[in-house]
Structure formats: C-alpha cells, structure tokens
Short mmCIF file of C-alpha atoms in Angstrom, two decimals:
data_model
loop_
_atom_site.label_atom_id
_atom_site.label_comp_id
_atom_site.label_asym_id
_atom_site.label_seq_id
_atom_site.Cartn_x
_atom_site.Cartn_y
_atom_site.Cartn_z
CA MET X 275 -34.93 16.85 -19.01
CA LYS X 276 -38.26 17.77 -17.45
CA ASN X 277 -37.87 21.44 -18.46
CA TYR X 278 -36.95 20.39 -21.99
CA ARG X 279 -40.19 18.45 -22.35
CA LEU X 280 -42.24 21.37 -21.04
CA VAL X 281 -40.70 23.72 -23.59
CA LEU X 282 -41.43 21.28 -26.43
CA LEU X 283 -45.03 20.97 -25.28
CA PHE X 284 -45.33 24.75 -25.21
CA ILE X 285 -43.91 25.09 -28.72
CA ALA X 286 -46.25 22.39 -30.02
CA ALA X 287 -49.23 24.14 -28.40
CA VAL X 288 -48.27 27.44 -30.06
CA LEU X 289 -47.98 25.78 -33.47
CA ILE X 290 -51.31 24.02 -33.12
CA ALA X 291 -53.00 27.24 -32.02
CA TRP X 292 -51.51 29.16 -34.94
CA VAL X 293 -52.59 26.57 -37.49
CA ALA X 294 -56.07 26.52 -35.96
CA ILE X 295 -56.30 30.32 -36.29
CA ILE X 296 -55.30 30.17 -39.95
CA ILE X 297 -57.84 27.42 -40.69
CA ALA X 298 -60.54 29.36 -38.82
CA SER X 299 -59.65 32.46 -40.82
CA GLY X 300 -60.07 30.55 -44.04
CA ALA X 301 -63.47 29.30 -42.87
CA GLY X 302 -64.74 32.84 -42.31
CA TRP X 303 -63.79 33.47 -38.70
CA ASN X 304 -61.11 36.11 -38.83
CA PRO X 305 -59.56 36.72 -35.35
CA ILE X 306 -56.28 38.09 -36.80
CA GLY X 307 -57.78 40.27 -39.55
CA ILE X 308 -56.40 38.26 -42.48
CA ARG X 309 -58.65 36.27 -44.82
CA TRP X 310 -57.35 32.95 -46.00
CA ASP X 311 -57.99 32.89 -49.74
CA PHE X 312 -55.77 32.66 -52.78
CA SER X 313 -56.87 36.09 -54.07
CA ASN X 314 -55.02 37.58 -51.13
CA THR X 315 -51.86 35.47 -51.20
CA GLY X 316 -49.73 38.32 -49.94
CA ALA X 317 -51.78 38.56 -46.79
CA PHE X 318 -51.78 34.81 -46.53
CA GLY X 319 -47.98 34.79 -46.77
CA ASP X 320 -47.81 37.57 -44.21
CA SER X 321 -49.76 35.40 -41.82
CA PHE X 322 -46.75 33.06 -41.63
CA GLY X 323 -44.41 35.83 -40.53
CA PRO X 324 -45.13 35.36 -36.82
CA LEU X 325 -45.11 31.59 -37.34
CA SER X 326 -41.62 31.75 -38.90
CA ALA X 327 -40.39 33.85 -36.00
CA THR X 328 -41.91 31.36 -33.56
CA MET X 329 -40.27 28.43 -35.38
CA ALA X 330 -36.87 30.18 -35.34
CA ALA X 331 -37.19 30.86 -31.62
CA ALA X 332 -38.26 27.26 -31.03
CA ALA X 333 -35.24 25.99 -32.97
CA ALA X 334 -32.90 28.20 -30.94
CA VAL X 335 -34.44 27.08 -27.64
CA SER X 336 -34.30 23.43 -28.73
CA ALA X 337 -30.61 23.76 -29.70
CA LEU X 338 -29.81 25.41 -26.36
CA LEU X 339 -31.63 22.71 -24.42
CA ALA X 340 -29.95 19.95 -26.45
CA TRP X 341 -26.53 21.51 -25.69
CA ASN X 342 -27.37 21.74 -22.01
CA ILE X 343 -28.51 18.11 -21.90
CA GLN X 344 -25.33 16.98 -23.64
CA ARG X 345 -23.20 19.06 -21.28
CA ASN X 346 -24.91 17.58 -18.22
CA GLU X 347 -24.38 14.08 -19.61
CA VAL X 348 -20.68 14.76 -20.15
CA LEU X 349 -20.36 16.06 -16.58
CA ARG X 350 -22.20 13.00 -15.26
CA LEU X 351 -19.91 10.62 -17.15
CA ARG X 352 -16.86 12.54 -15.96
CA SER X 353 -18.10 12.36 -12.37
CA ASN X 354 -18.67 8.61 -12.74
CA ASP X 355 -15.15 8.18 -14.13
CA GLU X 356 -13.67 10.12 -11.20
CA GLN X 357 -15.68 8.06 -8.72
CA ALA X 358 -14.55 4.84 -10.39
CA LYS X 359 -10.93 6.02 -10.26
CA ASN X 360 -11.29 6.94 -6.59
CA ASP X 361 -12.84 3.54 -5.79
CA LEU X 362 -9.97 1.83 -7.61
CA GLU X 363 -7.40 3.76 -5.58
CA ILE X 364 -9.20 2.93 -2.33
CA ASN X 365 -9.22 -0.78 -3.22
CA ARG X 366 -5.53 -0.60 -4.11
CA ASP X 367 -4.70 1.08 -0.79
CA ASP X 368 -6.78 -1.49 1.07
CA GLN X 369 -4.86 -4.34 -0.56
CA THR X 370 -1.53 -2.64 0.12
CA PHE X 371 -2.45 -2.24 3.78
CA PHE X 372 -3.18 -5.92 4.28
CA ASN X 373 0.02 -6.87 2.44
CA LEU X 374 1.96 -4.63 4.83
CA LEU X 375 0.08 -6.11 7.77
CA ARG X 376 1.08 -9.65 6.77
CA MET X 377 4.67 -8.49 6.46
CA PHE X 378 4.47 -6.98 9.94
CA GLN X 379 3.09 -10.20 11.42
CA ASP X 380 5.91 -12.12 9.75
CA VAL X 381 8.46 -9.77 11.32
CA VAL X 382 6.96 -10.28 14.78
CA ALA X 383 6.81 -14.06 14.34
CA ALA X 384 10.44 -14.13 13.15
CA THR X 385 11.77 -12.14 16.12
CA ASP X 386 14.02 -14.54 17.98
CA ILE X 387 16.09 -13.83 21.07
CA GLN X 388 18.58 -16.53 21.92
CA ARG X 389 19.56 -16.79 25.55
CA SER X 390 22.35 -18.57 27.34
CA ASP X 391 20.64 -18.33 30.74
CA GLY X 392 17.23 -19.66 29.80
CA PRO X 393 14.88 -20.66 27.00
CA ASP X 394 14.92 -18.65 23.79
CA LYS X 395 12.17 -16.12 23.22
CA ARG X 396 10.22 -15.98 19.97
CA GLY X 397 7.49 -13.80 18.54
CA GLN X 398 5.63 -11.55 20.94
CA ASP X 399 7.37 -13.20 23.88
CA SER X 400 10.55 -11.55 22.62
CA PHE X 401 9.11 -8.09 23.20
CA ALA X 402 7.91 -9.01 26.69
CA PHE X 403 11.44 -10.20 27.45
CA ILE X 404 12.98 -6.97 26.11
CA LEU X 405 10.61 -4.82 28.18
CA ASP X 406 11.53 -6.83 31.26
CA ARG X 407 15.19 -6.00 30.60
CA VAL X 408 14.29 -2.30 30.39
CA SER X 409 12.36 -2.56 33.64
CA ALA X 410 15.33 -4.21 35.37
CA ARG X 411 17.47 -1.15 34.63
CA LEU X 412 15.01 1.58 35.69
CA GLU X 413 17.15 2.46 38.69
CA HIS X 414 19.50 4.11 36.18
CA GLY X 415 16.67 6.24 34.78
CA ARG X 416 14.10 5.50 32.09
CA GLU X 417 16.01 7.02 29.22
CA GLN X 418 19.26 5.28 30.03
CA ALA X 419 17.50 1.99 30.65
CA TYR X 420 15.69 2.09 27.32
CA THR X 421 18.71 3.29 25.33
CA VAL X 422 20.99 0.53 26.61
CA ILE X 423 18.46 -2.24 25.94
CA PHE X 424 17.48 -0.82 22.55
CA ASN X 425 21.11 -0.81 21.44
CA LYS X 426 21.49 -4.39 22.63
CA TYR X 427 18.51 -5.57 20.56
CA ILE X 428 18.72 -2.96 17.83
CA ASN X 429 18.44 -5.45 14.96
CA ASP X 430 15.09 -6.75 16.19
CA LEU X 431 13.64 -3.50 17.50
CA GLY X 432 14.90 -1.28 14.69
CA HIS X 433 13.29 -3.45 12.02
CA TYR X 434 10.09 -3.73 14.05
CA PHE X 435 9.70 0.01 14.61
CA ARG X 436 10.46 0.88 10.98
CA ILE X 437 7.83 -1.38 9.48
CA LEU X 438 5.22 -0.43 12.09
CA TYR X 439 5.84 3.27 11.51
CA ASN X 440 5.54 2.83 7.75
CA ILE X 441 2.22 1.03 8.11
CA ILE X 442 0.70 3.81 10.23
CA ALA X 443 2.21 6.50 7.96
CA PHE X 444 0.78 4.70 4.91
CA ILE X 445 -2.69 4.68 6.47
CA ASP X 446 -2.39 8.37 7.29
CA ARG X 447 -1.57 9.45 3.73
CA SER X 448 -3.80 6.92 1.96
CA ARG X 449 -7.26 7.42 0.43
CA LEU X 450 -8.80 4.90 2.83
CA PRO X 451 -12.19 6.28 3.96
CA ASP X 452 -11.98 5.26 7.64
CA LYS X 453 -8.33 5.48 8.57
CA TYR X 454 -8.94 4.96 12.27
CA PHE X 455 -10.52 1.57 11.51
CA TYR X 456 -7.31 0.39 9.86
CA VAL X 457 -5.21 1.66 12.75
CA LYS X 458 -7.48 -0.28 15.12
CA VAL X 459 -6.77 -3.42 13.10
CA VAL X 460 -3.04 -2.85 13.64
CA ARG X 461 -3.52 -1.98 17.29
CA SER X 462 -5.48 -5.17 17.92
CA LEU X 463 -2.35 -7.19 17.03
CA LEU X 464 -0.07 -5.43 19.51
CA SER X 465 0.81 -6.97 22.86
CA ASN X 466 1.05 -4.90 26.02
CA ALA X 467 4.85 -5.07 25.90
CA GLU X 468 4.94 -3.98 22.25
CA ILE X 469 2.80 -0.92 22.99
CA ALA X 470 5.05 0.05 25.90
CA LEU X 471 8.15 -0.27 23.73
CA ILE X 472 6.49 1.85 21.04
CA GLY X 473 5.86 4.52 23.65
CA LEU X 474 9.46 4.41 24.87
CA ASN X 475 10.74 4.62 21.30
CA CYS X 476 8.63 7.74 20.74
CA ILE X 477 10.00 9.38 23.90
CA TYR X 478 13.67 8.36 23.88
CA GLY X 479 14.29 6.89 20.44
CA GLU X 480 14.01 7.61 16.75
CA GLY X 481 10.21 7.73 16.89
CA LEU X 482 10.15 11.12 18.62
CA THR X 483 10.02 13.24 15.48
CA LYS X 484 7.78 11.33 13.07
CA PHE X 485 6.15 8.41 14.87
CA LYS X 486 5.02 10.19 18.04
CA PRO X 487 2.60 12.57 16.21
CA LEU X 488 0.93 9.56 14.56
CA VAL X 489 0.72 7.71 17.89
CA GLU X 490 -1.10 10.72 19.33
CA LYS X 491 -3.29 11.16 16.26
CA TYR X 492 -4.54 7.56 16.19
CA ALA X 493 -4.51 6.60 19.89
CA LEU X 494 -1.93 3.87 19.39
CA LEU X 495 -1.37 3.54 23.16
CA LYS X 496 -5.06 3.07 23.89
CA ASN X 497 -4.78 -0.57 25.02
CA LEU X 498 -1.73 -0.07 27.21
CA SER X 499 -2.24 -1.26 30.79
CA PRO X 500 -2.61 1.43 33.48
CA SER X 501 0.30 -0.07 35.42
CA LEU X 502 2.71 0.40 32.51
CA ILE X 503 1.35 3.89 31.82
CA GLU X 504 2.16 4.80 35.40
CA LYS X 505 5.48 2.95 35.50
CA TYR X 506 6.93 4.78 32.51
CA GLN X 507 5.07 8.06 33.09
CA PHE X 508 3.66 8.00 29.56
CA LYS X 509 0.94 10.54 30.25
CA SER X 510 3.54 13.19 31.01
CA HIS X 511 5.10 12.66 27.58
CA PHE X 512 2.09 12.14 25.31
CA ALA X 513 -1.00 14.17 24.47
CA ALA X 514 -4.37 12.69 25.44
CA GLY X 515 -4.91 11.55 21.86
CA ALA X 516 -2.31 8.82 22.32
CA PHE X 517 -4.61 7.03 24.76
CA VAL X 518 -8.08 7.85 23.53
CA ARG X 519 -9.43 9.18 20.28
CA THR X 520 -10.27 12.86 20.71
CA ASP X 521 -11.76 13.77 17.30
#
C-alpha cells in the first residue's frame, strides 16, 4: 500500500510538471521548443504525445498495483480463514479431551473389587489392591505374576487400559498445541499403583506394541515411586523418556 501511494504521487508530479511546461510555453518560455498558440495546433497536439504515453504507463502501473493489492487481500482473508479453521479444530480437540478425561475418571470410580476375605475395594484403592496381588506372586517371576493377576481382573484392567491408551493416543494425533500439557493433566490423576500397572502392561501385556512408545514419548511413568521402579526393574525395560521428558 505504501509503494502504491508513492507511485501515484510520482505520476501526479509528472502530470503537474508537464502541464506547467505547456503553460510556460504558451506564456513565452519555451523549454521544450514548442510554442503554445492556435496557429501551430499541430505542434500543440504533438506536445501531448509524451503526456499520452505517460498517462498510458500510469494506467498500466495503477492496474498492476490494484491487482497486487487485491491479490494480497485475498491471501490475507484466506490465511485468516485457515487460522480460524485451525482454532476451531483445536477447540474441538480440547473439548473432546476433557470429555474423554471425565469418562476415564468415571471408569476409575466405578472399578469395584468384591472380596470374601475383607472389605471391598473401590476406585483407586482397587488398583492398589491388584498391585498388591501381583507383588504377592513375585516369587514366580514378574511376568507370570502379572499375567495371572491380569487375567483374574481382566474386566476391570482391560477396560481401564483401553480407555487410558485411547486418551494418550488421541492427544498424540490431535492438533492440540501443547500435547505434553494434556498428558500431564492425565498423569496428575494417576495413583502410584496405577502407574506401576501401566508399566507392567507395557512390558508383559497388550500395551507392549502401541502403548509403550507413547509412555516413553510422554514420560507417563514420571511420578512412579523409586521403590516400585526398582521392584519391577522398570528402567531395564523402558527408555529414559518414560521417566523424564527428554525433548
């Protein structure tokens, strides 16, 4: 826009100067060698030849600048539309995330282990109870201990792992600008026992192929207690990224 104004000012200055020369020629001062009188109309008409050429050039330049301004405006509007679309998709992903998070919390709260030898376990206490059962069988080996207990509580654990995996996978493929922030929100809701069971699922269960890479990418084991890390030898099975963000 600034360049367009400068060109218009230049064209106006040329026109003013040309008219001034013609008027001066008619008054007796003849810098271009043509007298301005009606007895020499041919010469007078010839004096407008350069002016016509200048006007044609000015019209061409003005048309080019007008096209360029219109093009830039179209690009700006298109860019604004794309930004608005991107913002809409981010807001939609944000809402979807929190809907999934509420669903996950409902799953945890609804987890119920009924016992004949003691009080029932509900919510996060259920996962602490399950991990205790794994721990009680470690003399048979970690893999065997986890597999037996997982199969015993497969309805609760299977549902839990599926929805948690889908939340982290959704974050990973979403348009959310700070994906690690959303993973931290999820991680803040996990108990120590839940994190340990996630780790065991990624080593010995169905999480090995798809869930484990996401655990390592987003440091999902970061808040796990050192004692459980040592007890289940997690550091020998996971990359450093599972415990601390490395990017």
